Structures are given as structure tokens and as C-alpha cells.
Short mmCIF file of N, CA and C and ligand atoms in Angstrom, two decimals:
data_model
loop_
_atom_site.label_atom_id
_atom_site.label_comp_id
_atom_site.label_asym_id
_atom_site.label_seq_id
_atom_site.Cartn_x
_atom_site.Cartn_y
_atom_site.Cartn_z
N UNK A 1 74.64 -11.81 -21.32
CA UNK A 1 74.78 -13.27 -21.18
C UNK A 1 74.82 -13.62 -19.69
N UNK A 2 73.59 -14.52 -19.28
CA UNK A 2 74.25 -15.13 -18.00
C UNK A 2 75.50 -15.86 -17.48
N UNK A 3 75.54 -14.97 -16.32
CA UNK A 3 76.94 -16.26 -15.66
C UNK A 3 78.22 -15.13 -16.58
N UNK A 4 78.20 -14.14 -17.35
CA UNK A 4 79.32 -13.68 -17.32
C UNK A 4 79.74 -12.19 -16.90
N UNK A 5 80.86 -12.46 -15.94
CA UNK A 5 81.19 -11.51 -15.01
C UNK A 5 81.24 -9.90 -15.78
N UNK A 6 82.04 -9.90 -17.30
CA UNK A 6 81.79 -8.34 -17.33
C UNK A 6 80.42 -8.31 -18.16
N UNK A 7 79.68 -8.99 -18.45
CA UNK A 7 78.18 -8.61 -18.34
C UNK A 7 77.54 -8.00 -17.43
N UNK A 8 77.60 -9.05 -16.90
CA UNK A 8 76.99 -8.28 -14.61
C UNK A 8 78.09 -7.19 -14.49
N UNK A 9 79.12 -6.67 -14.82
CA UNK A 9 79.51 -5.32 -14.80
C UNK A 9 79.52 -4.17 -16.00
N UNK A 10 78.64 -4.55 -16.77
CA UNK A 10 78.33 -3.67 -17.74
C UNK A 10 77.02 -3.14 -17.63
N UNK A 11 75.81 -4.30 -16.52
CA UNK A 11 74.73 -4.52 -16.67
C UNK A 11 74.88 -3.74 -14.85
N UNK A 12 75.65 -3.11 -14.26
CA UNK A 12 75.66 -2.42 -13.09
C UNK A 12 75.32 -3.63 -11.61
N UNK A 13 75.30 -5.20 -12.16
CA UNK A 13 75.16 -5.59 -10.70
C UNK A 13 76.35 -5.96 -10.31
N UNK A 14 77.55 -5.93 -10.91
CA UNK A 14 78.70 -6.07 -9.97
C UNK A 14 79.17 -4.48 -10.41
N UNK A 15 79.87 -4.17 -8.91
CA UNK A 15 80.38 -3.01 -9.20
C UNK A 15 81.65 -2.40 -9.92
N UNK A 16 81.82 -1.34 -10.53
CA UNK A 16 83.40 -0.88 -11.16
C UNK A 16 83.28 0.56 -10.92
N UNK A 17 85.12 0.82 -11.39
CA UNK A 17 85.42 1.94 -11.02
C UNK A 17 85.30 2.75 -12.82
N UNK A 18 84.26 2.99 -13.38
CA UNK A 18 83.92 3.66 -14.37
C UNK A 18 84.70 4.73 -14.90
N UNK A 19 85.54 4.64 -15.99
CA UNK A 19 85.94 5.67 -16.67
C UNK A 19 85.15 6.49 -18.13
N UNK A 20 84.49 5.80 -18.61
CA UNK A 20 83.95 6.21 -19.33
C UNK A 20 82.40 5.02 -20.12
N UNK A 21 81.45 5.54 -20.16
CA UNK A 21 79.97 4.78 -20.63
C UNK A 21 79.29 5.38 -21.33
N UNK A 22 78.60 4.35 -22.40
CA UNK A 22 78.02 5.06 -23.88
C UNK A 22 77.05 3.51 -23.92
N UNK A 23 76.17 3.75 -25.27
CA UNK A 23 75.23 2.74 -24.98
C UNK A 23 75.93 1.44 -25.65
N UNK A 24 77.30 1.42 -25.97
CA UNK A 24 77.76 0.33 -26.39
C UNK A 24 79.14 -0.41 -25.77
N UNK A 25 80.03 1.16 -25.20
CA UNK A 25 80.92 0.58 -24.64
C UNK A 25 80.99 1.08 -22.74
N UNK A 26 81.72 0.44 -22.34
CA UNK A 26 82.34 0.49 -21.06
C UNK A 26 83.52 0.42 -20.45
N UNK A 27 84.47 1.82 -20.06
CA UNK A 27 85.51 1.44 -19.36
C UNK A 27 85.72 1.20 -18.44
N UNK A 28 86.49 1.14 -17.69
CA UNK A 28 86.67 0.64 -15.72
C UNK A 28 87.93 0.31 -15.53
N UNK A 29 88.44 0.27 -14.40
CA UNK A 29 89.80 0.00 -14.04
C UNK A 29 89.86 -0.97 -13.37
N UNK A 30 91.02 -1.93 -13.97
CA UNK A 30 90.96 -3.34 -13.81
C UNK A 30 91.10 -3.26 -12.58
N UNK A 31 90.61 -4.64 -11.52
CA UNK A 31 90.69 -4.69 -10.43
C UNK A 31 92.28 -5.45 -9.63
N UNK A 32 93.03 -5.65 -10.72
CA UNK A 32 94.26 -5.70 -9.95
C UNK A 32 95.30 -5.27 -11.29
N UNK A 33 95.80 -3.60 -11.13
CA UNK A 33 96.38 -3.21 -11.99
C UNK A 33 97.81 -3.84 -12.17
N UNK A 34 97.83 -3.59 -13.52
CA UNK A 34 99.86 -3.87 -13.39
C UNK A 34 100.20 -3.20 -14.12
N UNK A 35 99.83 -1.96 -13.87
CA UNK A 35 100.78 -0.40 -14.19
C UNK A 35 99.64 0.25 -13.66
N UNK A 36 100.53 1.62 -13.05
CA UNK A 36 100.06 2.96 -12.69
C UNK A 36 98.76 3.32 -12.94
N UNK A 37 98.05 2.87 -14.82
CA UNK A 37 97.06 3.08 -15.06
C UNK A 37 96.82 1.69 -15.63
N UNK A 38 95.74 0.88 -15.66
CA UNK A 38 95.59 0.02 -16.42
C UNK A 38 93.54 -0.19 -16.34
N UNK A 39 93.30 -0.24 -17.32
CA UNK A 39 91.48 -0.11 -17.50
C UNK A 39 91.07 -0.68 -18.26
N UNK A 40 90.51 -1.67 -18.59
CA UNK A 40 89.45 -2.22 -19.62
C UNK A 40 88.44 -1.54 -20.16
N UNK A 41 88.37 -1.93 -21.62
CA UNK A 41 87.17 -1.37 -22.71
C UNK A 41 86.62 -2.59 -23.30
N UNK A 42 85.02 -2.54 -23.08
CA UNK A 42 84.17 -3.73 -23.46
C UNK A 42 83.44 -3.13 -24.16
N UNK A 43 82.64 -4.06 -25.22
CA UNK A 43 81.46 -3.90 -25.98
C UNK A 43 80.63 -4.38 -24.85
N UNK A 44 79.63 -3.72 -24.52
CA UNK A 44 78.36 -4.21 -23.61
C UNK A 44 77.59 -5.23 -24.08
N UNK A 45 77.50 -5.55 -25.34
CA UNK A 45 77.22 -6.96 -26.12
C UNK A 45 78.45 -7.91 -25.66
N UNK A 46 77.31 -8.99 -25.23
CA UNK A 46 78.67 -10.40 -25.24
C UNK A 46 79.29 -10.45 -26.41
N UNK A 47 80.63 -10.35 -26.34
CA UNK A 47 81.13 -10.96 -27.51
C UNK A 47 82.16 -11.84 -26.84
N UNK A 48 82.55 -13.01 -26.97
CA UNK A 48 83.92 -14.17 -26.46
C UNK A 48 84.61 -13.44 -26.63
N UNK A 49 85.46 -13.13 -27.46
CA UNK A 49 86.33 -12.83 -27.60
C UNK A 49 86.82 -11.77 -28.95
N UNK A 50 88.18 -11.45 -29.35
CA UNK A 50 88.56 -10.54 -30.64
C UNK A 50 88.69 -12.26 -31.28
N UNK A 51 88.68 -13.62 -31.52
CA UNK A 51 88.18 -14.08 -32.63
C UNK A 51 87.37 -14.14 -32.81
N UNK A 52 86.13 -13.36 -32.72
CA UNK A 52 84.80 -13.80 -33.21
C UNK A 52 84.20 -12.28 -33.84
N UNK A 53 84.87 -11.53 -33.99
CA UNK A 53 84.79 -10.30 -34.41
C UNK A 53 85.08 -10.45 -35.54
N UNK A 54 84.19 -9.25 -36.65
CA UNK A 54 83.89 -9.66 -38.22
C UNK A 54 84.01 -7.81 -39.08
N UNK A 55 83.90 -7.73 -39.96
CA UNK A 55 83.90 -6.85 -40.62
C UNK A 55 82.84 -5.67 -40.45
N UNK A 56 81.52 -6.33 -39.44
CA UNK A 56 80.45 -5.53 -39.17
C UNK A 56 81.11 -4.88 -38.21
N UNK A 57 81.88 -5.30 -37.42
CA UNK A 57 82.38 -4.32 -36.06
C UNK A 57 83.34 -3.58 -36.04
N UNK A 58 83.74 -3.01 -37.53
CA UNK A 58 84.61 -2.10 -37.67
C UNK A 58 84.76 -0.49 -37.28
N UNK A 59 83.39 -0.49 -36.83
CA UNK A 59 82.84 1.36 -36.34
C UNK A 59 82.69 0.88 -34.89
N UNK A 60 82.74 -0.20 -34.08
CA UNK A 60 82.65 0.01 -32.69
C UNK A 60 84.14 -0.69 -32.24
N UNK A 61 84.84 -0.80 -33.33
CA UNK A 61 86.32 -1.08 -33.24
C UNK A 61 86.98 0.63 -33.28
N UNK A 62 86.42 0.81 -34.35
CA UNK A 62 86.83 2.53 -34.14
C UNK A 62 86.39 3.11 -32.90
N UNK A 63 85.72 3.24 -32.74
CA UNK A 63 85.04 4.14 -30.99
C UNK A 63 85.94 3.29 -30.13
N UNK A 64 85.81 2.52 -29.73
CA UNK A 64 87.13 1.57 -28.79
C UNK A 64 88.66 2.59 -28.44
N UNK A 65 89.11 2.75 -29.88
CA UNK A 65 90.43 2.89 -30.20
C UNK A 65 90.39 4.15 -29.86
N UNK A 66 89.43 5.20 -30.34
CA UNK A 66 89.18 6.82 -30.18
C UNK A 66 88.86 6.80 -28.33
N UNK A 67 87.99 6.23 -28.15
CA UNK A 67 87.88 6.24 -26.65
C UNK A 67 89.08 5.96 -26.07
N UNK A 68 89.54 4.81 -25.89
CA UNK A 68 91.18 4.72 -25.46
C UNK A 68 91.90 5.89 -25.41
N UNK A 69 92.22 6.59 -26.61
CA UNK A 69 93.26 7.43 -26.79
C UNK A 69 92.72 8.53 -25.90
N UNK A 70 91.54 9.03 -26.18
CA UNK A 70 90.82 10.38 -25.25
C UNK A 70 91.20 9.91 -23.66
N UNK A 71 90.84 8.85 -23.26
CA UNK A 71 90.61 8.80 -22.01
C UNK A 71 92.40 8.33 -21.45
N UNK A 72 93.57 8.16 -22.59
CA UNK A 72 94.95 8.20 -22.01
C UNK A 72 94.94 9.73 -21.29
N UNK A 73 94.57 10.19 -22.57
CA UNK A 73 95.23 11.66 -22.38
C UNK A 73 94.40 12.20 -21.53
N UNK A 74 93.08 12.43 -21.22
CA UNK A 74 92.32 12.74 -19.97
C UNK A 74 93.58 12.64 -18.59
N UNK A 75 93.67 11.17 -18.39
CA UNK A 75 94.67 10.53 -17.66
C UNK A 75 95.85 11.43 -17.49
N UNK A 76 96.36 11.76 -18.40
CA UNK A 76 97.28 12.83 -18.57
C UNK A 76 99.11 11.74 -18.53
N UNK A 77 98.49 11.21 -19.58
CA UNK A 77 99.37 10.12 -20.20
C UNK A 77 100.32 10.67 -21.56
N UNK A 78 101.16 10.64 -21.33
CA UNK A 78 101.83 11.65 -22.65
C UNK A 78 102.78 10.52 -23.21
N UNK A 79 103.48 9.75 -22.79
CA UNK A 79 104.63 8.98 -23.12
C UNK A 79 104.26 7.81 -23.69
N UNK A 80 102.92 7.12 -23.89
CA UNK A 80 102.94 6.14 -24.91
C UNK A 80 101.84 5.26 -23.70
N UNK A 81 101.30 4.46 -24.34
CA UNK A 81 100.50 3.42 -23.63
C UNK A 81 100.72 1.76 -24.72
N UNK A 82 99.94 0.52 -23.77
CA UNK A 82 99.57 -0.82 -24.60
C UNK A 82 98.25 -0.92 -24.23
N UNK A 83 97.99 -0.84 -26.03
CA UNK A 83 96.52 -2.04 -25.93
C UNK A 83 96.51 -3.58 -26.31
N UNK A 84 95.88 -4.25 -25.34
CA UNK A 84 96.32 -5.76 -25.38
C UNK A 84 95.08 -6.52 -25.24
N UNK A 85 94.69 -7.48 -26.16
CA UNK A 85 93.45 -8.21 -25.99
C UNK A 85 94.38 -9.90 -25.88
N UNK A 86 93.86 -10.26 -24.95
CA UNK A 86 94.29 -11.62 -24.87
C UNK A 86 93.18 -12.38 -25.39
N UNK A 87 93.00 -13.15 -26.16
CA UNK A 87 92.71 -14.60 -26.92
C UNK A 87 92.87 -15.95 -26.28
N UNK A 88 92.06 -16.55 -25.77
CA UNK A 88 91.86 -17.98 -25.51
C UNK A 88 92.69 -18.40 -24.16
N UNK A 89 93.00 -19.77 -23.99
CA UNK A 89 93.69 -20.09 -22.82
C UNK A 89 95.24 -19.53 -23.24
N UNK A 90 95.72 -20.21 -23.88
CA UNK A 90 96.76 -19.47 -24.12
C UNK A 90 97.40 -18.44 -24.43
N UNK A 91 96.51 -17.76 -25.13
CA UNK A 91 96.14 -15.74 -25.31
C UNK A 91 96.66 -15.31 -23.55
N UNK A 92 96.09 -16.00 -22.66
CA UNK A 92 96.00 -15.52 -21.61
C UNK A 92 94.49 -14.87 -20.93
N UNK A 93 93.50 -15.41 -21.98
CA UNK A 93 92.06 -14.74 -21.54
C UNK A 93 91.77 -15.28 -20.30
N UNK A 94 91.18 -15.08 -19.33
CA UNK A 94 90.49 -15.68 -18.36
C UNK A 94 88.92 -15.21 -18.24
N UNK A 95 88.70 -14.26 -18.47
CA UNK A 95 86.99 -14.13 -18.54
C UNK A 95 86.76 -13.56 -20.25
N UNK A 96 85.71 -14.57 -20.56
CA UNK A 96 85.44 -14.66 -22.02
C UNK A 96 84.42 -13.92 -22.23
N UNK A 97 84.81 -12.75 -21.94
CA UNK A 97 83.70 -11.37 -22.32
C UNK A 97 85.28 -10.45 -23.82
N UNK A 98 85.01 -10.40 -24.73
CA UNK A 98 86.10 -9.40 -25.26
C UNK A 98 86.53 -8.13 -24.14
N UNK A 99 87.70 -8.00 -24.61
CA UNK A 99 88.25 -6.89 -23.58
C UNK A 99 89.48 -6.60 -23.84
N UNK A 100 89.74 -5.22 -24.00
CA UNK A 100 90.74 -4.49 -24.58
C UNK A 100 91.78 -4.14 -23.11
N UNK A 101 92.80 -4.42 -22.52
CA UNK A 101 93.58 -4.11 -21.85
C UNK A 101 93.63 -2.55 -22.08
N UNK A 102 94.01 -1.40 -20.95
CA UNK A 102 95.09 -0.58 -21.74
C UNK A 102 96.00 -0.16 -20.06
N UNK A 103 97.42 -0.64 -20.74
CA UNK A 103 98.18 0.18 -19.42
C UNK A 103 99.07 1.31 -19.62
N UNK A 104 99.65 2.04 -19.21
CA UNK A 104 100.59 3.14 -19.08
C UNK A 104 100.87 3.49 -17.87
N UNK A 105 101.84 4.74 -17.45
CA UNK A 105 102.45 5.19 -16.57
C UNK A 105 103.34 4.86 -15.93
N UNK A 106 103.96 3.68 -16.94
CA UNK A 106 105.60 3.12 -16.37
C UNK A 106 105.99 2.52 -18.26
N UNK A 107 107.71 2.36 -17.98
CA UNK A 107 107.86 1.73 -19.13
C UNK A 107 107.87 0.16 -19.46
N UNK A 108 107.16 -0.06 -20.28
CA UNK A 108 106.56 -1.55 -20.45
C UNK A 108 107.55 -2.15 -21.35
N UNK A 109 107.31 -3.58 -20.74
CA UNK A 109 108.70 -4.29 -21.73
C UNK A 109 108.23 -4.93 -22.48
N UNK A 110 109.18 -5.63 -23.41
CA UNK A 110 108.68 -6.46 -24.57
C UNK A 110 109.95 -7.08 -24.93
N UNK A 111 109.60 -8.93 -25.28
CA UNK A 111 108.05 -9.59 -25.48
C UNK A 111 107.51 -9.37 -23.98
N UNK A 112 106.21 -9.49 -23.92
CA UNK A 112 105.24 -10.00 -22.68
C UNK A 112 105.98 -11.47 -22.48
N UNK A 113 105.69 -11.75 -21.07
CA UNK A 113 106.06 -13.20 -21.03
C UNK A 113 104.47 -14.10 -21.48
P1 5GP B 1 92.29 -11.44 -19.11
O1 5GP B 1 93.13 -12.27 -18.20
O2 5GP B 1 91.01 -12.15 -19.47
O3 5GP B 1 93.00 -10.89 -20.28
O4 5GP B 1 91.90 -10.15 -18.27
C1 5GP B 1 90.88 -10.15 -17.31
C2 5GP B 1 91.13 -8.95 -16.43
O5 5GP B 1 89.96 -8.72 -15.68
C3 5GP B 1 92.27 -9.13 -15.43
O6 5GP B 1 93.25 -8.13 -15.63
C4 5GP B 1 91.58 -9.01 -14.07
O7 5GP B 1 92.37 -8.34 -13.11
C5 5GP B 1 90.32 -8.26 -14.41
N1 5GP B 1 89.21 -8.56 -13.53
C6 5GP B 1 88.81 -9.80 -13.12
N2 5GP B 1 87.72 -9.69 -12.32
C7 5GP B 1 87.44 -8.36 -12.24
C8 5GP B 1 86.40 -7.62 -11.56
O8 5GP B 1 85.54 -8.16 -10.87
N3 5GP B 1 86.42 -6.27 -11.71
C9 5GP B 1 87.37 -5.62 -12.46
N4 5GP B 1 87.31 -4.29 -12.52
N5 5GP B 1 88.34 -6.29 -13.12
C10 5GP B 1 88.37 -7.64 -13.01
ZN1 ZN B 2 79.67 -11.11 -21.31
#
């Protein structure tokens, strides 16, 4: 999709720090972390957001989740991680590409504010 930023970083003209690439997904490490480790996982297809996701995307919902976990422990993450998709203005989304948060390497509190 034009005009959206993790497109142009899925599509290699803006740059990232790549953790893992397949012909559907993409990880990278967010550009202003807030934990020790924190990296995004995209479908390389625009999608807005996790409301617009349907029953067809249940096998690249699986690879997501399997990728995540491989690439904690790569990390050498043992004590637990969050995956967090923010939703809309108030979700907290700011770029409307879907995108899976994941942080670890400190202990995370809860609720989020
Ligand atoms: P959201 O607020 O939509 O849930 O998350 C967007 C995330 O994208 C933020 O954590 C922000 O730091 C990250 N981000 C924004 N622009 C860039 C960029 O150009 N490169 C990378 N790697 N991350 C970005
Ligand atoms: Zn996009």
C-alpha cells in the first residue's frame, strides 16, 4: 500500500533492523524500544489492523505466534515475554499496518496504562 510506513519497510525502502523474513512475514526491532527486547511481526500484506482479520488468516496467525516464540528464545529469553497488538486510536495504534508488539527482558506490569 502506498504512503504506508511498514509497507516501505517490508518492501526494503525504509530501512530495519531484521530479525527474521519469509515471503509473508517480517520481524525488526522497534525503533524506540521499551524493554531490553522489543520487535515487531507484520504480515507483508497490508492489513489495518487485528480488526479486519477473518477466519482465512488463521495459518499466518499461527506462523506469527510460532515465529515469536522461536525468535524469544533465539534471544535467549527464558522468563516470559508480551504480545500486544494495539487497535485503533484508542487501542493505541499509530501506524495502520497490523503489528504484533513483542517485549521481554525486564518485568512488565499490568494493566498497561
Ligand atoms: P503502535 O503505536 O502503532 O502500536 O506501534 C508502532 C510502533 O512502531 C512503535 O512502537 C514505534 O516505535 C514503531 N515505529 C515507528 N516508526 C518506526 C520505524 O520507522 N522503524 C521501526 N523499526 N519502528 C518504528
Ligand atoms: Zn502497510
Amino acid at each position: 500500500m502506498d504512503d504506508c510506513l511498514f509497507c516501505k519497510i517490508c518492501a526494503g525502502e525504509i530501512p530495519s533492523t531484521v530479525l527474521y523474513e519469509d515471503d509473508e512475514i517480517l520481524a525488526f526491532r522497534d525503533i524506540d524500544p521499551q524493554a531490553p527486547l522489543h520487535f515487531l511481526v507484520v504480515p507483508k500484506n497490508h492489513v489495518q489492523s487485528a480488526a479486519q482479520l477473518t477466519m482465512q488468516d488463521g495459518a499466518l496467525l499461527g506462523k506469527i505466534f510460532a515465529t515469536i516464540a522461536r525468535l524469544c528464545e533465539e534471544q535467549g529469553i527464558t522468563n516470559g515475554y508480551r504480545v500486544v497488538t494495539n487497535v485503533g486510536q484508542q487501542g493505541g495504534q499509530s501506524v495502520p499496518h497490523l503489528h504484533f508488539h513483542v517485549l521481554a527482558g525486564r518485568q512488565l506490569a499490568w494493566p498497561p496504562g
